[in-house]
XYZ file of N, CA and C in Angstrom:
612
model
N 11.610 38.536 -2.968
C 11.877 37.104 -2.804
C 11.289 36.598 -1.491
N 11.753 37.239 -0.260
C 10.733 36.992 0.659
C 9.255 37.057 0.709
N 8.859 37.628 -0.115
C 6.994 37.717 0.193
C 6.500 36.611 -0.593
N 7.477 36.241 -1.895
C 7.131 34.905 -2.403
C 7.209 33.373 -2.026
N 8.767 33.644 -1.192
C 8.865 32.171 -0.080
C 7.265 32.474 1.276
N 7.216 33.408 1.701
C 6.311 33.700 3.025
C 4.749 32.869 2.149
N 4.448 33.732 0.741
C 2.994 33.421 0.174
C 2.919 31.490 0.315
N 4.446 30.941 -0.163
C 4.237 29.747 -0.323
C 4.197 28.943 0.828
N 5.174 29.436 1.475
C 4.910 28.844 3.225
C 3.307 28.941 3.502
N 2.899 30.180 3.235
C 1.549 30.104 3.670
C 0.526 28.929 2.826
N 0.879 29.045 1.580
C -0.222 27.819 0.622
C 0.447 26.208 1.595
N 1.356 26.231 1.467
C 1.701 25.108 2.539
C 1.614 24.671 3.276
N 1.351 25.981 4.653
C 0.646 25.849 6.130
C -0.847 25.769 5.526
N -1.458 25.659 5.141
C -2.915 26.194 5.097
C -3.057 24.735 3.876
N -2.742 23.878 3.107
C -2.875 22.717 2.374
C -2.597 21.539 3.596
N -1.465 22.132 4.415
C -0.998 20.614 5.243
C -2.530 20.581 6.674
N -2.861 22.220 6.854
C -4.013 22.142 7.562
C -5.447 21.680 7.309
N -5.490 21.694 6.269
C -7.071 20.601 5.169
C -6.831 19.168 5.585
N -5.081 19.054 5.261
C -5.171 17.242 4.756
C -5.729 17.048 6.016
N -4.840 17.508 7.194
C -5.805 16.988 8.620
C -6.503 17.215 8.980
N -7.466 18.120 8.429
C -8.711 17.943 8.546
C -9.833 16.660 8.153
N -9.644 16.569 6.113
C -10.051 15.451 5.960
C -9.365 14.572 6.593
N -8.277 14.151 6.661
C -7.543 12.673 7.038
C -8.514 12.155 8.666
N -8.898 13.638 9.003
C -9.956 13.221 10.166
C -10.822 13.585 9.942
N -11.704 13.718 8.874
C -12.959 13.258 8.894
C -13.045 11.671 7.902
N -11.960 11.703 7.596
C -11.820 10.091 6.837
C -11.814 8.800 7.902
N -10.910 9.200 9.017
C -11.232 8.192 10.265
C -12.555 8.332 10.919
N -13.144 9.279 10.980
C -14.257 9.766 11.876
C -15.536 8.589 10.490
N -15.159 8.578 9.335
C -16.391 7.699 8.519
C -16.229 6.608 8.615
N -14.480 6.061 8.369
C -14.638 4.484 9.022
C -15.540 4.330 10.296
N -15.065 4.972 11.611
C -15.584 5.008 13.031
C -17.376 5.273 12.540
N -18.071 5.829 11.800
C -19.138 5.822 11.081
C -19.966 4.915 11.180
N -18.902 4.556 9.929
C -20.124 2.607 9.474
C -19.465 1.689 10.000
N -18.452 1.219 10.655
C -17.909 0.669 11.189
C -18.033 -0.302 12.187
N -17.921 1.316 13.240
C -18.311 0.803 14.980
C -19.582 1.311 15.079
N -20.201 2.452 14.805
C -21.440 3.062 14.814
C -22.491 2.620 14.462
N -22.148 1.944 12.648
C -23.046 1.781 11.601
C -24.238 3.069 11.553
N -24.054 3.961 11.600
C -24.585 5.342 11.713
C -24.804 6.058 10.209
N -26.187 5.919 9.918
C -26.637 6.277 8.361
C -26.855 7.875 8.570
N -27.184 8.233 9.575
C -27.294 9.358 9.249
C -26.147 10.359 10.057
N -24.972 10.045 10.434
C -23.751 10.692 11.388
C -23.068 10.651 9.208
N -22.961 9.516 9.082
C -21.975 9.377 7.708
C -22.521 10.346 6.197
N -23.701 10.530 6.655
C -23.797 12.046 5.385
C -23.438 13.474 5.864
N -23.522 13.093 7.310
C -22.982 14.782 7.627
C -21.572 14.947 7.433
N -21.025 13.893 8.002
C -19.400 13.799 7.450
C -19.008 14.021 6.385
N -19.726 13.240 5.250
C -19.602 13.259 3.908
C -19.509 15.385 3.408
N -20.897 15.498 4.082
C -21.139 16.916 3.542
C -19.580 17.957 3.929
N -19.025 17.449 5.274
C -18.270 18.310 5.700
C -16.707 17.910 4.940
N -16.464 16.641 4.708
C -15.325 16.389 3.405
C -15.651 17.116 2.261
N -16.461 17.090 1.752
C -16.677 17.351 0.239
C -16.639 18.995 0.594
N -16.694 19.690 1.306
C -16.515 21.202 1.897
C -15.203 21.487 1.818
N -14.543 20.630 2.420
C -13.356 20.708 2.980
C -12.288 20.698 1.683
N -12.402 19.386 1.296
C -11.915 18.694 -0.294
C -11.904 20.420 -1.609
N -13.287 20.473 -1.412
C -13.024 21.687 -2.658
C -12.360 22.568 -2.055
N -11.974 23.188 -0.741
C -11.678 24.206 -0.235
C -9.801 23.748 -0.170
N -9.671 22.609 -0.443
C -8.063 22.529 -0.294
C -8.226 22.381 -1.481
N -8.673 21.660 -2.927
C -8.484 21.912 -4.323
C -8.096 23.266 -4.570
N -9.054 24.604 -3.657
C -8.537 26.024 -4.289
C -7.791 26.545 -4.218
N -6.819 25.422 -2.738
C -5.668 26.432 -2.416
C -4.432 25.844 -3.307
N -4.526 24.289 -3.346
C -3.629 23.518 -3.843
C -3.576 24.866 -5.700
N -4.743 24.306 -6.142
C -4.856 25.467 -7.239
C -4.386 26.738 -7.493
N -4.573 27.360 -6.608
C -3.458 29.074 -6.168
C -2.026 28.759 -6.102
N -2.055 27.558 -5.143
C -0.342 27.323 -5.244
C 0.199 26.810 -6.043
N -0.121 26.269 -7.172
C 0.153 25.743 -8.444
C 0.222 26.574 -9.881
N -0.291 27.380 -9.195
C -0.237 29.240 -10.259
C 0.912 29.876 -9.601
N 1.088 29.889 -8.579
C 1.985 30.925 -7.930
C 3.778 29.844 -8.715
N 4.129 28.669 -9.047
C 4.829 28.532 -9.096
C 5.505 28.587 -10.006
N 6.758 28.621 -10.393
C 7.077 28.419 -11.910
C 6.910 27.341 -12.519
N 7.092 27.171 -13.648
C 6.520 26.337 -15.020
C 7.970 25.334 -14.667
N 7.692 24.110 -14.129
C 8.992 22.919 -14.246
C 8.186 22.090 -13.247
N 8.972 21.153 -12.975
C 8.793 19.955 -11.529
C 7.194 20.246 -10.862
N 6.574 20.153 -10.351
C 5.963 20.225 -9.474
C 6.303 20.272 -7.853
N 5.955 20.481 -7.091
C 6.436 20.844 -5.860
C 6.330 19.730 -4.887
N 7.008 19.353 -3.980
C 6.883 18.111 -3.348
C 5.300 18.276 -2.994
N 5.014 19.352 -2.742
C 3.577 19.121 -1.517
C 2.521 18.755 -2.919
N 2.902 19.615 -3.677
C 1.699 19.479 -5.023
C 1.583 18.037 -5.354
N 2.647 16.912 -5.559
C 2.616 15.874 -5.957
C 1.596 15.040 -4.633
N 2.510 15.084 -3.758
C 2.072 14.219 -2.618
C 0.432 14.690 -2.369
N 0.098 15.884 -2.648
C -1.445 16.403 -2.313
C -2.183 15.607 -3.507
N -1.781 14.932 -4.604
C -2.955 14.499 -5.737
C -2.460 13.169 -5.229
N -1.802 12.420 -4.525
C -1.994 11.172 -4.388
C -2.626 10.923 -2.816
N -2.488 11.835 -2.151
C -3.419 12.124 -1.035
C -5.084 12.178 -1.347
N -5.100 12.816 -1.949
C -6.511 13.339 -2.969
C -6.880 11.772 -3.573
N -6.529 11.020 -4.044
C -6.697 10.120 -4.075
C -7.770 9.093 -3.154
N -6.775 9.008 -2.502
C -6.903 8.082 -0.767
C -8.564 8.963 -0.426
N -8.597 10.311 -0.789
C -9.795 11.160 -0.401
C -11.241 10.236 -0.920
N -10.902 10.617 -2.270
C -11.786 10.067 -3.061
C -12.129 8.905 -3.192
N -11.528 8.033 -2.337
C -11.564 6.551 -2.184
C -12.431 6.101 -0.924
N -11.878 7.113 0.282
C -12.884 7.027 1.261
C -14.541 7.393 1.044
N -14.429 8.488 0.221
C -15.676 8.970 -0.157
C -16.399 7.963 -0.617
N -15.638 7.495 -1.758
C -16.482 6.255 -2.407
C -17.291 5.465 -1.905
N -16.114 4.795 -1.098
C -17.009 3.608 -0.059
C -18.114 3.898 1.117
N -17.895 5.454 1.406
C -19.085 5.830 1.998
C -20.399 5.970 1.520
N -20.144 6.527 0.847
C -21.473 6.640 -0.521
C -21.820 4.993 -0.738
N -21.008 4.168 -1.109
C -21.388 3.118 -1.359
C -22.412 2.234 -0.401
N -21.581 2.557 0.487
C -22.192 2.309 2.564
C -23.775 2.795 2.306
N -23.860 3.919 2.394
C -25.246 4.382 1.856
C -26.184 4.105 1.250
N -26.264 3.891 0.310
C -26.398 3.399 -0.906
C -27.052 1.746 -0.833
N -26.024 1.029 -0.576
C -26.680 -0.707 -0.349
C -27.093 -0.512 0.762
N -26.960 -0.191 2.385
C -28.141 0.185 3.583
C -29.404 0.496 2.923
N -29.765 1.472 1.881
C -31.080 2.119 1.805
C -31.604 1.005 0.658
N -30.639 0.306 -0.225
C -31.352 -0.649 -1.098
C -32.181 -2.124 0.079
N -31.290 -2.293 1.109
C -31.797 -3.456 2.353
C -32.744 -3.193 3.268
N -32.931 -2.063 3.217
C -34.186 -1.126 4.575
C -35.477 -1.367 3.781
N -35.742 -2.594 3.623
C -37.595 -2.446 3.355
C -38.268 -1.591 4.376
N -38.294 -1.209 5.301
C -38.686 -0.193 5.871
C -38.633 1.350 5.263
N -37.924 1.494 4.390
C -37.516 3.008 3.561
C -38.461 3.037 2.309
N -39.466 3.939 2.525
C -40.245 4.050 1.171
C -39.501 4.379 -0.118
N -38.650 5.187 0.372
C -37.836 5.508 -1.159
C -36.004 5.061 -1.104
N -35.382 5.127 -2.103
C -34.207 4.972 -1.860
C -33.639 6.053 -2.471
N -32.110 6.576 -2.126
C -31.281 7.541 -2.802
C -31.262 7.367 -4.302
N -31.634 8.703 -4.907
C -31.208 8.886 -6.158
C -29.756 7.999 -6.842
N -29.517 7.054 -7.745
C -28.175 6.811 -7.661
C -27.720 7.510 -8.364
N -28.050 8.231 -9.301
C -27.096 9.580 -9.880
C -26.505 10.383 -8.784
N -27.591 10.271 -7.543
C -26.492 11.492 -6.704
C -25.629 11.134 -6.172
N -24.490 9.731 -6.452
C -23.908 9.114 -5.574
C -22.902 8.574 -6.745
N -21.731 9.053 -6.787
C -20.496 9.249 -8.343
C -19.392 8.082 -7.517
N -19.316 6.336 -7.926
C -18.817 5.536 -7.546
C -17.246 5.678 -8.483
N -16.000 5.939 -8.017
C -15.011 6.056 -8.971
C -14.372 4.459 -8.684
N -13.919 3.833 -9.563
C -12.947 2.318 -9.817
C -12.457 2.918 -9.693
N -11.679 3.384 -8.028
C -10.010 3.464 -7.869
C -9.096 2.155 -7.923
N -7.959 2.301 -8.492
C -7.259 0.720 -8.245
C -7.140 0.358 -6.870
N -7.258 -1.174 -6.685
C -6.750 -1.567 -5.276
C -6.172 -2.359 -5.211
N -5.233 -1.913 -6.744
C -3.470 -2.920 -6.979
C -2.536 -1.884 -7.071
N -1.664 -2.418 -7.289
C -0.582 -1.906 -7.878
C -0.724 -1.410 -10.120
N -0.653 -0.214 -9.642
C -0.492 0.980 -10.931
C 0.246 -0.281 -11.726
N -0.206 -0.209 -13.200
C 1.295 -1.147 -13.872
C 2.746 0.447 -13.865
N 3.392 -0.795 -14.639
C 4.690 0.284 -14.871
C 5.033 0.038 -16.369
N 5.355 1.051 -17.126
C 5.868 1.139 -18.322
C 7.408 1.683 -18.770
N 8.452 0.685 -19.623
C 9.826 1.710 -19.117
C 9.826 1.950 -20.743
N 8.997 1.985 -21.726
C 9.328 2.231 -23.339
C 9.497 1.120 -23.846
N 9.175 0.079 -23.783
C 9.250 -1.188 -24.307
C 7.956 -1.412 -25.230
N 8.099 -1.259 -26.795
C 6.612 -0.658 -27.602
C 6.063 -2.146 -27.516
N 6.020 -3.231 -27.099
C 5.795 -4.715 -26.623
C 4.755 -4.927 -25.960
N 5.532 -3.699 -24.731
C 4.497 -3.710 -23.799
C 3.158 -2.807 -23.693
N 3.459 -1.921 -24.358
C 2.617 -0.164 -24.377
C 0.992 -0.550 -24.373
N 0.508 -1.403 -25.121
C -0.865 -1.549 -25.214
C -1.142 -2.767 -23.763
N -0.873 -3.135 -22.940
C -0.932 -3.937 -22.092
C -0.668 -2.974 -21.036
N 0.095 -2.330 -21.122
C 0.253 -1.001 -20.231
C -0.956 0.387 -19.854
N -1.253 0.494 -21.527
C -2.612 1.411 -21.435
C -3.582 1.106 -21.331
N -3.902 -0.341 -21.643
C -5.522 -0.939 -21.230
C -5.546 -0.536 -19.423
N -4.329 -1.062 -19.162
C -4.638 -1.058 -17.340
C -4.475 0.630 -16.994
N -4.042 1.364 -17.593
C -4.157 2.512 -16.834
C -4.770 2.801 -17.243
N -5.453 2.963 -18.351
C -6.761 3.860 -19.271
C -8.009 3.150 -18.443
N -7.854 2.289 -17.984
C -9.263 1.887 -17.136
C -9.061 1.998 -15.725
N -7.728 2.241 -14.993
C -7.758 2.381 -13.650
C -8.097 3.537 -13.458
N -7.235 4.738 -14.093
C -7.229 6.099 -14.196
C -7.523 7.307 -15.380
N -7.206 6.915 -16.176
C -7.653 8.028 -17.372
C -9.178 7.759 -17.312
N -9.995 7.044 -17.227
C -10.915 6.882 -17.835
C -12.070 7.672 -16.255
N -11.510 7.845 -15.462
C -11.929 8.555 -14.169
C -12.314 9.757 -14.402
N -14.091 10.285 -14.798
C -13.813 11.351 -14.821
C -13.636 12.216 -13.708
N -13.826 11.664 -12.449
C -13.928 12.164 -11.091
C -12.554 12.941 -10.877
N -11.563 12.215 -11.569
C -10.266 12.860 -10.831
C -9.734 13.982 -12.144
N -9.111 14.791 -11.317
C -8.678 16.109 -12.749
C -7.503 15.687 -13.250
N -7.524 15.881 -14.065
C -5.971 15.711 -15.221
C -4.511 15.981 -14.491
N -4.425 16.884 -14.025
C -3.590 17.019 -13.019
C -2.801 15.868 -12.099
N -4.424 15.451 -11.460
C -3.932 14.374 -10.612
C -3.575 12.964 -11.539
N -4.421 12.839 -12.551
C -4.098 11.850 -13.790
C -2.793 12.000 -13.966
N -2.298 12.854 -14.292
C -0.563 13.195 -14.891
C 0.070 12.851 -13.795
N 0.143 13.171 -12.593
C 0.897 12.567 -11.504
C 0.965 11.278 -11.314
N -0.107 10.848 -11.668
C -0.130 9.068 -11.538
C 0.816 8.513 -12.640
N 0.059 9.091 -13.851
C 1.173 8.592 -15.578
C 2.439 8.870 -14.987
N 2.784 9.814 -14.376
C 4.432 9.879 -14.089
C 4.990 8.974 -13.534
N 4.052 8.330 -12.582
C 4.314 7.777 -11.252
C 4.675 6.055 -12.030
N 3.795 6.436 -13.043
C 4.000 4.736 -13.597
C 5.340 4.254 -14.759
N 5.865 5.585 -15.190
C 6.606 5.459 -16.011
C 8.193 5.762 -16.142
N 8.895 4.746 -16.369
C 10.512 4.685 -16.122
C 11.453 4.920 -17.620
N 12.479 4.979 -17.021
C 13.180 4.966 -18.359
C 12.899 5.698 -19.658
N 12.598 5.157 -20.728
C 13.142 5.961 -22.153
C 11.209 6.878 -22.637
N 10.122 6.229 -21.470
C 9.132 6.296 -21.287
C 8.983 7.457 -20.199
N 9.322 7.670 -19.363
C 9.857 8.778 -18.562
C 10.783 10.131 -19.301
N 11.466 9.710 -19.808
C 12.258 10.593 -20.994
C 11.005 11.281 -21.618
N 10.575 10.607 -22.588
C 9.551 11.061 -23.648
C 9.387 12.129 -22.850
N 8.441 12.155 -21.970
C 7.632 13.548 -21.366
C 8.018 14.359 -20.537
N 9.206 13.637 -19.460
C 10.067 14.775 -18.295
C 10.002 16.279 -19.131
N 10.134 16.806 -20.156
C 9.924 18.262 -19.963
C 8.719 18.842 -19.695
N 7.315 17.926 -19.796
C 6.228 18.840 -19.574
C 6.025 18.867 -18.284
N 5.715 20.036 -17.453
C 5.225 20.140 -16.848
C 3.812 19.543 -15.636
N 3.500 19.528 -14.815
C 2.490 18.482 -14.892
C 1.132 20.040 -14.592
N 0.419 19.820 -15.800
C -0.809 20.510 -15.633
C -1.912 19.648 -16.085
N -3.115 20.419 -16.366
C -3.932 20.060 -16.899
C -3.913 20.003 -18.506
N -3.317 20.868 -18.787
C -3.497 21.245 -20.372
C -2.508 19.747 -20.827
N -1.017 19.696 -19.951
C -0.191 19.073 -20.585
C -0.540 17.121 -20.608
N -1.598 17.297 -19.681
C -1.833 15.603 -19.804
C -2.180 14.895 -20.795
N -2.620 15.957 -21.926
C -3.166 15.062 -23.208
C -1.558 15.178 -24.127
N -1.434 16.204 -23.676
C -0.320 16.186 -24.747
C 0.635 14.918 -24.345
N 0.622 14.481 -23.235
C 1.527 13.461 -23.063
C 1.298 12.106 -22.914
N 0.010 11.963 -22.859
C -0.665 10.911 -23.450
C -0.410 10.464 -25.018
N -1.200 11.268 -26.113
C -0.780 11.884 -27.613
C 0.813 11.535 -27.751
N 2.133 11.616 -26.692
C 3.362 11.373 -26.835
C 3.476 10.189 -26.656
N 2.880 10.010 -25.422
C 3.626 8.050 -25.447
C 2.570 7.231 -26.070
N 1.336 7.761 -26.566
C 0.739 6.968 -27.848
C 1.502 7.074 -28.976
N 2.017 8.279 -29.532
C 2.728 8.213 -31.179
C 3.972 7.926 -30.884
N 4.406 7.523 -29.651
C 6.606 6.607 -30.050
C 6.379 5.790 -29.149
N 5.056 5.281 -28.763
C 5.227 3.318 -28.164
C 4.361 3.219 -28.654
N 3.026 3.214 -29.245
C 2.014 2.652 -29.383
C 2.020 1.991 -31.032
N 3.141 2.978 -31.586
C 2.552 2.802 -33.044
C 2.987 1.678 -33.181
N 1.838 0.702 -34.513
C 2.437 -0.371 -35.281
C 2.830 -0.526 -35.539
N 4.189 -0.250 -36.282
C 5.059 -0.417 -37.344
C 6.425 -0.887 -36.292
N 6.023 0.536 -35.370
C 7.376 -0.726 -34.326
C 7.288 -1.754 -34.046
N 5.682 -1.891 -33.645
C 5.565 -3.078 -32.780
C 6.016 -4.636 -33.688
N 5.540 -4.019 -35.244
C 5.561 -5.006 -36.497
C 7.468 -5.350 -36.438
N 8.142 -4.011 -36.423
C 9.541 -4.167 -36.416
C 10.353 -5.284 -35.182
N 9.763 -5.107 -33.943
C 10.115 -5.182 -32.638
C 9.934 -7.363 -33.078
């Protein structure tokens, strides 16, 4: 029992030591384009997040194997909505990039834009759904285009968000799965077949 609390302390010390890493190289890119406007300081940064980013995905990943099958773990949750905020900074850096080299008539060529993956993170408020089959399709247009439809972010972090949005008899439905990868479709597939279907909505 101790070597299993010690392993997790350790995935813990060593996840909370990444976030501050990126969380400072995330200030260090504002300070970038910002105060700098520095095109070429903001790809080295970039290179050293996206290092960093997969290297806390593997641990977050190990520690998400090591646990048992229920809840997710405070740090696991809070790390995919952190991860988030990641992928958001990234964005706009890349983006930064990107329109600079389209305005530099001086630049014979410009960046590939395939090499540069722009994600529509929301920059509202998630809707919320509590099982009201009324609401369900007004509910999934906005999340199926804020978030499901992201292929940037993993299912994982998708399922944390669906949780995050859903109350009541809609929350019920799925509280036993787990939050993985495998289980996000399945719980999608759930609150599509007992809110989505017609016949309620025809009843309702």
């Amino acid at each position: 029992m101790a070597s299993i609390k010690s392993s997790a302390k350790d995935y813990q010390n060593r996840i909370a030591a990444m976030r501050a890493r990126l969380s400072s190289y995330m200030e260090e890119l504002v300070r970038a384009r910002e105060e700098l406007n520095s095109r070429a300081l903001v790809p080295n940064l970039l290179a050293l997040l996206n290092q960093c980013l997969d290297k806390a995905r593997q641990q977050v990943d190990k520690y998400e194997d090591s646990l048992s099958i229920g809840k997710p773990a405070d740090e696991i949750t809070d790390w995919h909505i952190f991860e988030i905020e990641v992928i958001k900074a990234r964005s706009i850096a890349e983006e930064y990039l990107e329109k600079d080299s389209v305005t530099d008539n001086r630049r014979g060529t410009t960046p590939n834009r395939g090499a540069f993956y722009h994600v529509n993170l929301p920059k509202w408020e998630l809707p919320k759904f509590d099982g009201d089959v009324l609401q369900f399709d007004t509910f999934w247009e906005q999340f199926e285009d804020q978030i499901h439809r992201q292929s940037e972010l993993r299912d994982t972090t998708k399922f944390t968000y669906l949780r995050s949005c859903l109350t009541g008899n809609a929350l019920n439905a799925i509280d036993g799965l787990a939050v993985t990868a495998a289980n996000y479709s399945a719980a999608v597939d759930i609150l599509k077949s007992r809110f989505g279907r017609r016949d309620l909505i025809a009843q309702s």
